[in-house]
Short mmCIF file of N, CA, C and O in Angstrom, two decimals:
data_model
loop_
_atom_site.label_atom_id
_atom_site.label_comp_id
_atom_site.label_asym_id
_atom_site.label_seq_id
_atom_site.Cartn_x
_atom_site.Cartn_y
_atom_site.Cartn_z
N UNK A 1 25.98 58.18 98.37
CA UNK A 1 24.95 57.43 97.65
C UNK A 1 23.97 56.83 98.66
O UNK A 1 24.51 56.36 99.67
N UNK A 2 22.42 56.77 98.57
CA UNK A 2 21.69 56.46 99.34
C UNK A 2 21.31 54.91 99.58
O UNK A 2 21.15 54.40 98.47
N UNK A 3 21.17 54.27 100.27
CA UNK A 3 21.45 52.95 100.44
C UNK A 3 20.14 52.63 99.88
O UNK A 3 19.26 53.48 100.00
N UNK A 4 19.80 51.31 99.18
CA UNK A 4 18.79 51.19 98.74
C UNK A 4 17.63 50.20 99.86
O UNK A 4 18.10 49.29 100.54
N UNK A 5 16.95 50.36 99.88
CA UNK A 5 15.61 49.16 100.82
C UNK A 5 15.19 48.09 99.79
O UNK A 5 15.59 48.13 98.62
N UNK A 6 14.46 47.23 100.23
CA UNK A 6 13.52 46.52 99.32
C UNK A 6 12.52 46.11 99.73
O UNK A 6 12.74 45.38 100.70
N UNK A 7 11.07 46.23 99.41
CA UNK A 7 10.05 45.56 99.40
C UNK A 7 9.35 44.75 98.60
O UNK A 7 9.01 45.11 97.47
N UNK A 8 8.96 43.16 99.30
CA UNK A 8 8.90 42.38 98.58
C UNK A 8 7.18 42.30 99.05
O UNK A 8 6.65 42.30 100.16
N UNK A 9 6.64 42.24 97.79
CA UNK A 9 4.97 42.26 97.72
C UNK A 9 4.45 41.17 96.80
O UNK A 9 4.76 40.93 95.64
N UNK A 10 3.50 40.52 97.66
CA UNK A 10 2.60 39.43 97.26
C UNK A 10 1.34 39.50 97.26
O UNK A 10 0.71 39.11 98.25
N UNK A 11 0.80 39.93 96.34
CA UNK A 11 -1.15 39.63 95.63
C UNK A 11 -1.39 38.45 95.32
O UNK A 11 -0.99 37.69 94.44
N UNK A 12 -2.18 38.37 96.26
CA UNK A 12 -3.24 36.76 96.55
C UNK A 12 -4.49 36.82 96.12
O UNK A 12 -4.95 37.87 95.68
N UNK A 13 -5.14 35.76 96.21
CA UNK A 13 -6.17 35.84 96.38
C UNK A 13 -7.36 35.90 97.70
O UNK A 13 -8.58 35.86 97.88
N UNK A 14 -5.85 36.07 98.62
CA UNK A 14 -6.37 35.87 100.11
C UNK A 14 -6.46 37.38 100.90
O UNK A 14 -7.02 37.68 101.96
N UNK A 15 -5.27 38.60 99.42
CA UNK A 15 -5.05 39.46 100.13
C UNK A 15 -3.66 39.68 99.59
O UNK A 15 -3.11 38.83 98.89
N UNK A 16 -3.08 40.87 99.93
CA UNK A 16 -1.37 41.10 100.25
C UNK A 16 -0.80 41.25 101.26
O UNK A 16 -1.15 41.92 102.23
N UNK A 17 0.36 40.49 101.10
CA UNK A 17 1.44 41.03 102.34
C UNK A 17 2.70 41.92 101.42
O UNK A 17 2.94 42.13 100.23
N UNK A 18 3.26 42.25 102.68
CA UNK A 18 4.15 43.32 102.64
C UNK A 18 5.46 42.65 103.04
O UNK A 18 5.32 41.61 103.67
N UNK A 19 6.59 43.01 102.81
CA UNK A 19 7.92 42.49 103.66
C UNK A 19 8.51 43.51 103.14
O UNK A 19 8.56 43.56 101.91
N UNK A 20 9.29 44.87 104.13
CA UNK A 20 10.30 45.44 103.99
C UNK A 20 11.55 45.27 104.73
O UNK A 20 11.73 45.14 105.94
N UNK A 21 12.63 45.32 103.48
CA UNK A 21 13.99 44.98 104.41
C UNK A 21 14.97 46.45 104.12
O UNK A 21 14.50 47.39 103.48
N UNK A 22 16.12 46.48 104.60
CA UNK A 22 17.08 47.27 104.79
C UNK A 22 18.07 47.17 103.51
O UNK A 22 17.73 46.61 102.47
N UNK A 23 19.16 47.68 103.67
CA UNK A 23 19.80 47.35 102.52
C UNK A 23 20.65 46.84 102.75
O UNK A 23 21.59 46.87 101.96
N UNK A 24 20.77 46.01 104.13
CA UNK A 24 21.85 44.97 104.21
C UNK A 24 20.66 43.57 104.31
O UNK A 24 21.06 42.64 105.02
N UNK A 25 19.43 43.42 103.73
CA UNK A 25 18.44 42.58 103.20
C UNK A 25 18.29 42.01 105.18
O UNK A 25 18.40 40.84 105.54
N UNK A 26 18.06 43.09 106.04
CA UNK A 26 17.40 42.56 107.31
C UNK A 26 15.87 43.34 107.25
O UNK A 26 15.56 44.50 107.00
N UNK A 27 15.16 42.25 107.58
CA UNK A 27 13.70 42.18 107.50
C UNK A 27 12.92 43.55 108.86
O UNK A 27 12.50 43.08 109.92
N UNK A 28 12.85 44.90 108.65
CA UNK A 28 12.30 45.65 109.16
C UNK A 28 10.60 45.77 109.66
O UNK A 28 10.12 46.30 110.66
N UNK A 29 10.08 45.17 108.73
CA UNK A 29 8.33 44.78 108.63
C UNK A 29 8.08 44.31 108.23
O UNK A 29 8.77 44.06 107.24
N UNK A 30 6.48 43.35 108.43
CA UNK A 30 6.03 42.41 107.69
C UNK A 30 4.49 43.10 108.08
O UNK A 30 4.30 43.79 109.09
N UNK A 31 3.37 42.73 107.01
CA UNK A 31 2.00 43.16 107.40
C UNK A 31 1.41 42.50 106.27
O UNK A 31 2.13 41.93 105.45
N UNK A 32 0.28 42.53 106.16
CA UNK A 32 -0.77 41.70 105.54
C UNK A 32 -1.98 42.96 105.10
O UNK A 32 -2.05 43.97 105.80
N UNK A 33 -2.41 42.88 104.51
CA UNK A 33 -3.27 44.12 104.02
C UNK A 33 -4.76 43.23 103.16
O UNK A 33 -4.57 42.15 102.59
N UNK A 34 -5.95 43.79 103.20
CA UNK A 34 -6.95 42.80 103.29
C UNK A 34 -7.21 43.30 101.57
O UNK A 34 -7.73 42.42 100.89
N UNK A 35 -6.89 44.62 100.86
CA UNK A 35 -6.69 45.23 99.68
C UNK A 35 -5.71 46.04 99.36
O UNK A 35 -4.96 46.34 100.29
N UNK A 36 -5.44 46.58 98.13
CA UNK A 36 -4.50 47.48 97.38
C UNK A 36 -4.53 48.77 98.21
O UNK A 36 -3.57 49.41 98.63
N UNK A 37 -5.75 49.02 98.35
CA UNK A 37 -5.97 50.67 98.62
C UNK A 37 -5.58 50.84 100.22
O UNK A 37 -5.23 51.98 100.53
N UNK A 38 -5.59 49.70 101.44
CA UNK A 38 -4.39 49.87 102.40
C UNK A 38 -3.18 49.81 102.01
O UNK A 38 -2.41 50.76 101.87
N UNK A 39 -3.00 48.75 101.83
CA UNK A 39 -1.77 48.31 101.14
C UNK A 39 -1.04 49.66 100.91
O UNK A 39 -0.31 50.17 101.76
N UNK A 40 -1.34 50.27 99.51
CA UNK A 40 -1.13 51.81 98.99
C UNK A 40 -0.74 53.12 100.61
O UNK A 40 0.21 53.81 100.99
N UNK A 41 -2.01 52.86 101.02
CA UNK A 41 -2.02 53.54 101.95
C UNK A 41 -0.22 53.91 102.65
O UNK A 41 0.68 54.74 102.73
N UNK A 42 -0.76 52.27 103.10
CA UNK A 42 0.72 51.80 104.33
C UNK A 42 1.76 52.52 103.94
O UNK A 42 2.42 53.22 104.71
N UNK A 43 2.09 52.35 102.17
CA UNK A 43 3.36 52.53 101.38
C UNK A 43 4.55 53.75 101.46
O UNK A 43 5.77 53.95 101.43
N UNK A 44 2.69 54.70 101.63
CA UNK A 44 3.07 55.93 101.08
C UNK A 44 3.94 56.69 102.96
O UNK A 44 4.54 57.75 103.16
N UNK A 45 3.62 55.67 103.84
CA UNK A 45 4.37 56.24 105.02
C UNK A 45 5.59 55.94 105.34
O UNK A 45 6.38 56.64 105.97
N UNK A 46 5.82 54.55 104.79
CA UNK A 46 7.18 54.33 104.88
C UNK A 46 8.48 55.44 104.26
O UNK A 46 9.08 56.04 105.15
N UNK A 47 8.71 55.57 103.56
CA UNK A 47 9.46 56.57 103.00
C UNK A 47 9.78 57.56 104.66
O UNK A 47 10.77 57.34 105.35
N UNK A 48 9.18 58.16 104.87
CA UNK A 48 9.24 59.24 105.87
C UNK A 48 9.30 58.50 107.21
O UNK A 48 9.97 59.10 108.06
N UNK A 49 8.72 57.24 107.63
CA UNK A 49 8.68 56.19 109.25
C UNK A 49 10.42 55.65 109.07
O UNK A 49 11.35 55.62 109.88
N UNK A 50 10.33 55.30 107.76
CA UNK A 50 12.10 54.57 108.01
C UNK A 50 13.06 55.21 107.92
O UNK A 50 14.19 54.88 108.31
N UNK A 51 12.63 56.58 107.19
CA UNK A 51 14.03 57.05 106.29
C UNK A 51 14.60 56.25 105.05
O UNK A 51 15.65 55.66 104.83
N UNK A 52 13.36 56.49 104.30
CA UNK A 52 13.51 55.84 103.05
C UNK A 52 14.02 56.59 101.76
O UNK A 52 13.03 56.78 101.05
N UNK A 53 15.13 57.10 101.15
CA UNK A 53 15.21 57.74 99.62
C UNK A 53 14.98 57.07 99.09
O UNK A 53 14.13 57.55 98.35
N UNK A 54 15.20 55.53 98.70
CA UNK A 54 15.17 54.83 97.60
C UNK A 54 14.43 53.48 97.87
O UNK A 54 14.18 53.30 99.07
N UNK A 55 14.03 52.53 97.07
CA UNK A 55 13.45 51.33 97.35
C UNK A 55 13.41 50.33 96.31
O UNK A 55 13.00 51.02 95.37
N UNK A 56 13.58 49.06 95.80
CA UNK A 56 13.22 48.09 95.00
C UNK A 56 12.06 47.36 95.52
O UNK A 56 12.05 46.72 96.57
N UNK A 57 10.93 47.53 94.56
CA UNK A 57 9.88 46.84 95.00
C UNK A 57 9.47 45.80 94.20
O UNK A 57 9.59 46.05 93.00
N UNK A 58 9.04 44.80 94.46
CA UNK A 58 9.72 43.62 94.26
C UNK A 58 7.95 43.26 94.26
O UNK A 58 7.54 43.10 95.41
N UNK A 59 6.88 43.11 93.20
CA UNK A 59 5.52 42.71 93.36
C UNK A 59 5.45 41.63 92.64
O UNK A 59 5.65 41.64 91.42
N UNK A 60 5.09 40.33 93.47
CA UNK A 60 4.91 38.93 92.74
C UNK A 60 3.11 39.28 92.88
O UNK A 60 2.44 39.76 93.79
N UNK A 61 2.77 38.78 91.55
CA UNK A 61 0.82 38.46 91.61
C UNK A 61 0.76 36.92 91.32
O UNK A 61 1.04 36.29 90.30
N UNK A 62 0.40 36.62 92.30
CA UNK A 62 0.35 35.25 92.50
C UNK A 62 -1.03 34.73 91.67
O UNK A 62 -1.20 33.58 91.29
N UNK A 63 -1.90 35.78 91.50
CA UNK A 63 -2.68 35.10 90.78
C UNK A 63 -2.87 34.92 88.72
O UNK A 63 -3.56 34.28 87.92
N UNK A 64 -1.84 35.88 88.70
CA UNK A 64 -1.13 35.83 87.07
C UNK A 64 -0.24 35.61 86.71
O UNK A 64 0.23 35.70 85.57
N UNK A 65 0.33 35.12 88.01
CA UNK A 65 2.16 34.32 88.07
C UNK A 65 2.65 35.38 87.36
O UNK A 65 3.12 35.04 86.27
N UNK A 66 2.71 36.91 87.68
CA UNK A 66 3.58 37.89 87.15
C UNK A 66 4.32 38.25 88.19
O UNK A 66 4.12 37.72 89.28
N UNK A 67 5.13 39.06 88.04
CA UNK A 67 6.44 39.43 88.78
C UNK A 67 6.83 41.07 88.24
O UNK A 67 7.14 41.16 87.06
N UNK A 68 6.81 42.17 88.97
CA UNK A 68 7.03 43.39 88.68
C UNK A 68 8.30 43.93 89.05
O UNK A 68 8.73 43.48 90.12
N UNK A 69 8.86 44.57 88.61
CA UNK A 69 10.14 45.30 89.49
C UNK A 69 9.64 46.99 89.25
O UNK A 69 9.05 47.52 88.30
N UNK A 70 10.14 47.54 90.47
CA UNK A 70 9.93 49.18 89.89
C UNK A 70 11.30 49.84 91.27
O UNK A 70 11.74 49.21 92.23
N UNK A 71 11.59 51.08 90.88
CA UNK A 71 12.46 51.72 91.69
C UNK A 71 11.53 52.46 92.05
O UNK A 71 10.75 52.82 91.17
N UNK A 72 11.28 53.03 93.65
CA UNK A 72 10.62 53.95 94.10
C UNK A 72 11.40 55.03 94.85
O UNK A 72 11.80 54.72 95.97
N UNK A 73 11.68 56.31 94.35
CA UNK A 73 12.07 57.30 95.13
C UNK A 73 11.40 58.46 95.64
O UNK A 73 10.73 59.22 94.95
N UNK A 74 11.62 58.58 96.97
CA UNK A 74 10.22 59.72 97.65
C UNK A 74 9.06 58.78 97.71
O UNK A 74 8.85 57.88 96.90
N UNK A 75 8.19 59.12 98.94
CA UNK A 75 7.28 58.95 98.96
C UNK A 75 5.97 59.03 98.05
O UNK A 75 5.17 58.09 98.06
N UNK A 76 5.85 59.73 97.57
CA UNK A 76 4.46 59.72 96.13
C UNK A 76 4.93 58.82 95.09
O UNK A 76 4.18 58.76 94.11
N UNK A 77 6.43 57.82 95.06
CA UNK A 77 6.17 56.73 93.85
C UNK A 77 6.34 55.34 94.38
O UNK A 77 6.82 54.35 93.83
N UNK A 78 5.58 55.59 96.17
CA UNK A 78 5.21 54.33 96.64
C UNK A 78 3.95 53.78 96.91
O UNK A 78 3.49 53.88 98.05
N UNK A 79 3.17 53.09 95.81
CA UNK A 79 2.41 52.27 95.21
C UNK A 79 2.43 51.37 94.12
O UNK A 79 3.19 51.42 93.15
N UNK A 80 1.39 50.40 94.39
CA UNK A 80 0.87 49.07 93.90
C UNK A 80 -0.11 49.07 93.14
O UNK A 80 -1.24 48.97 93.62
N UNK A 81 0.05 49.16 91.91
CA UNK A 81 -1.37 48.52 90.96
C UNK A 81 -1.79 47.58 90.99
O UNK A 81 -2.75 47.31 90.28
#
């Protein structure tokens, strides 16, 4: 069974950051992204830079006080609306 990651994502109004951890929840990266469409960008490399199958992504929008969950497996279902 493939160990799962998690990324925890925050939309500001200042911007997003990024925080990916492992699946024993140790903090691998942190980055800041000035829009979605880096942001997106960044996403879609992880999968293949870490050795990623699986992921919980974890998107707080701070500016609609919403909170998303999604499972991402493979690279093409890592993005942020």
């Amino acid at each position: 069974m493939p160990s799962v990651h998690f990324a925890k994502i925050v939309k500001g109004r200042q911007g997003t950051s990024l925080e990916l951890y492992d699946s024993d929840l140790q903090k691998i990266e942190s980055e800041s992204f000035a829009d979605l469409y880096t942001l997106n960008f960044h996403l879609q490399t992880l999968a293949s830079k870490h050795g990623i199958q699986e992921a919980l992504m974890v998107v707080h929008d701070t500016k609609s006080g919403r909170v998303d969950l999604a499972l991402a497996r493979g690279e093409n279902s890592f993005f942020v609306s």
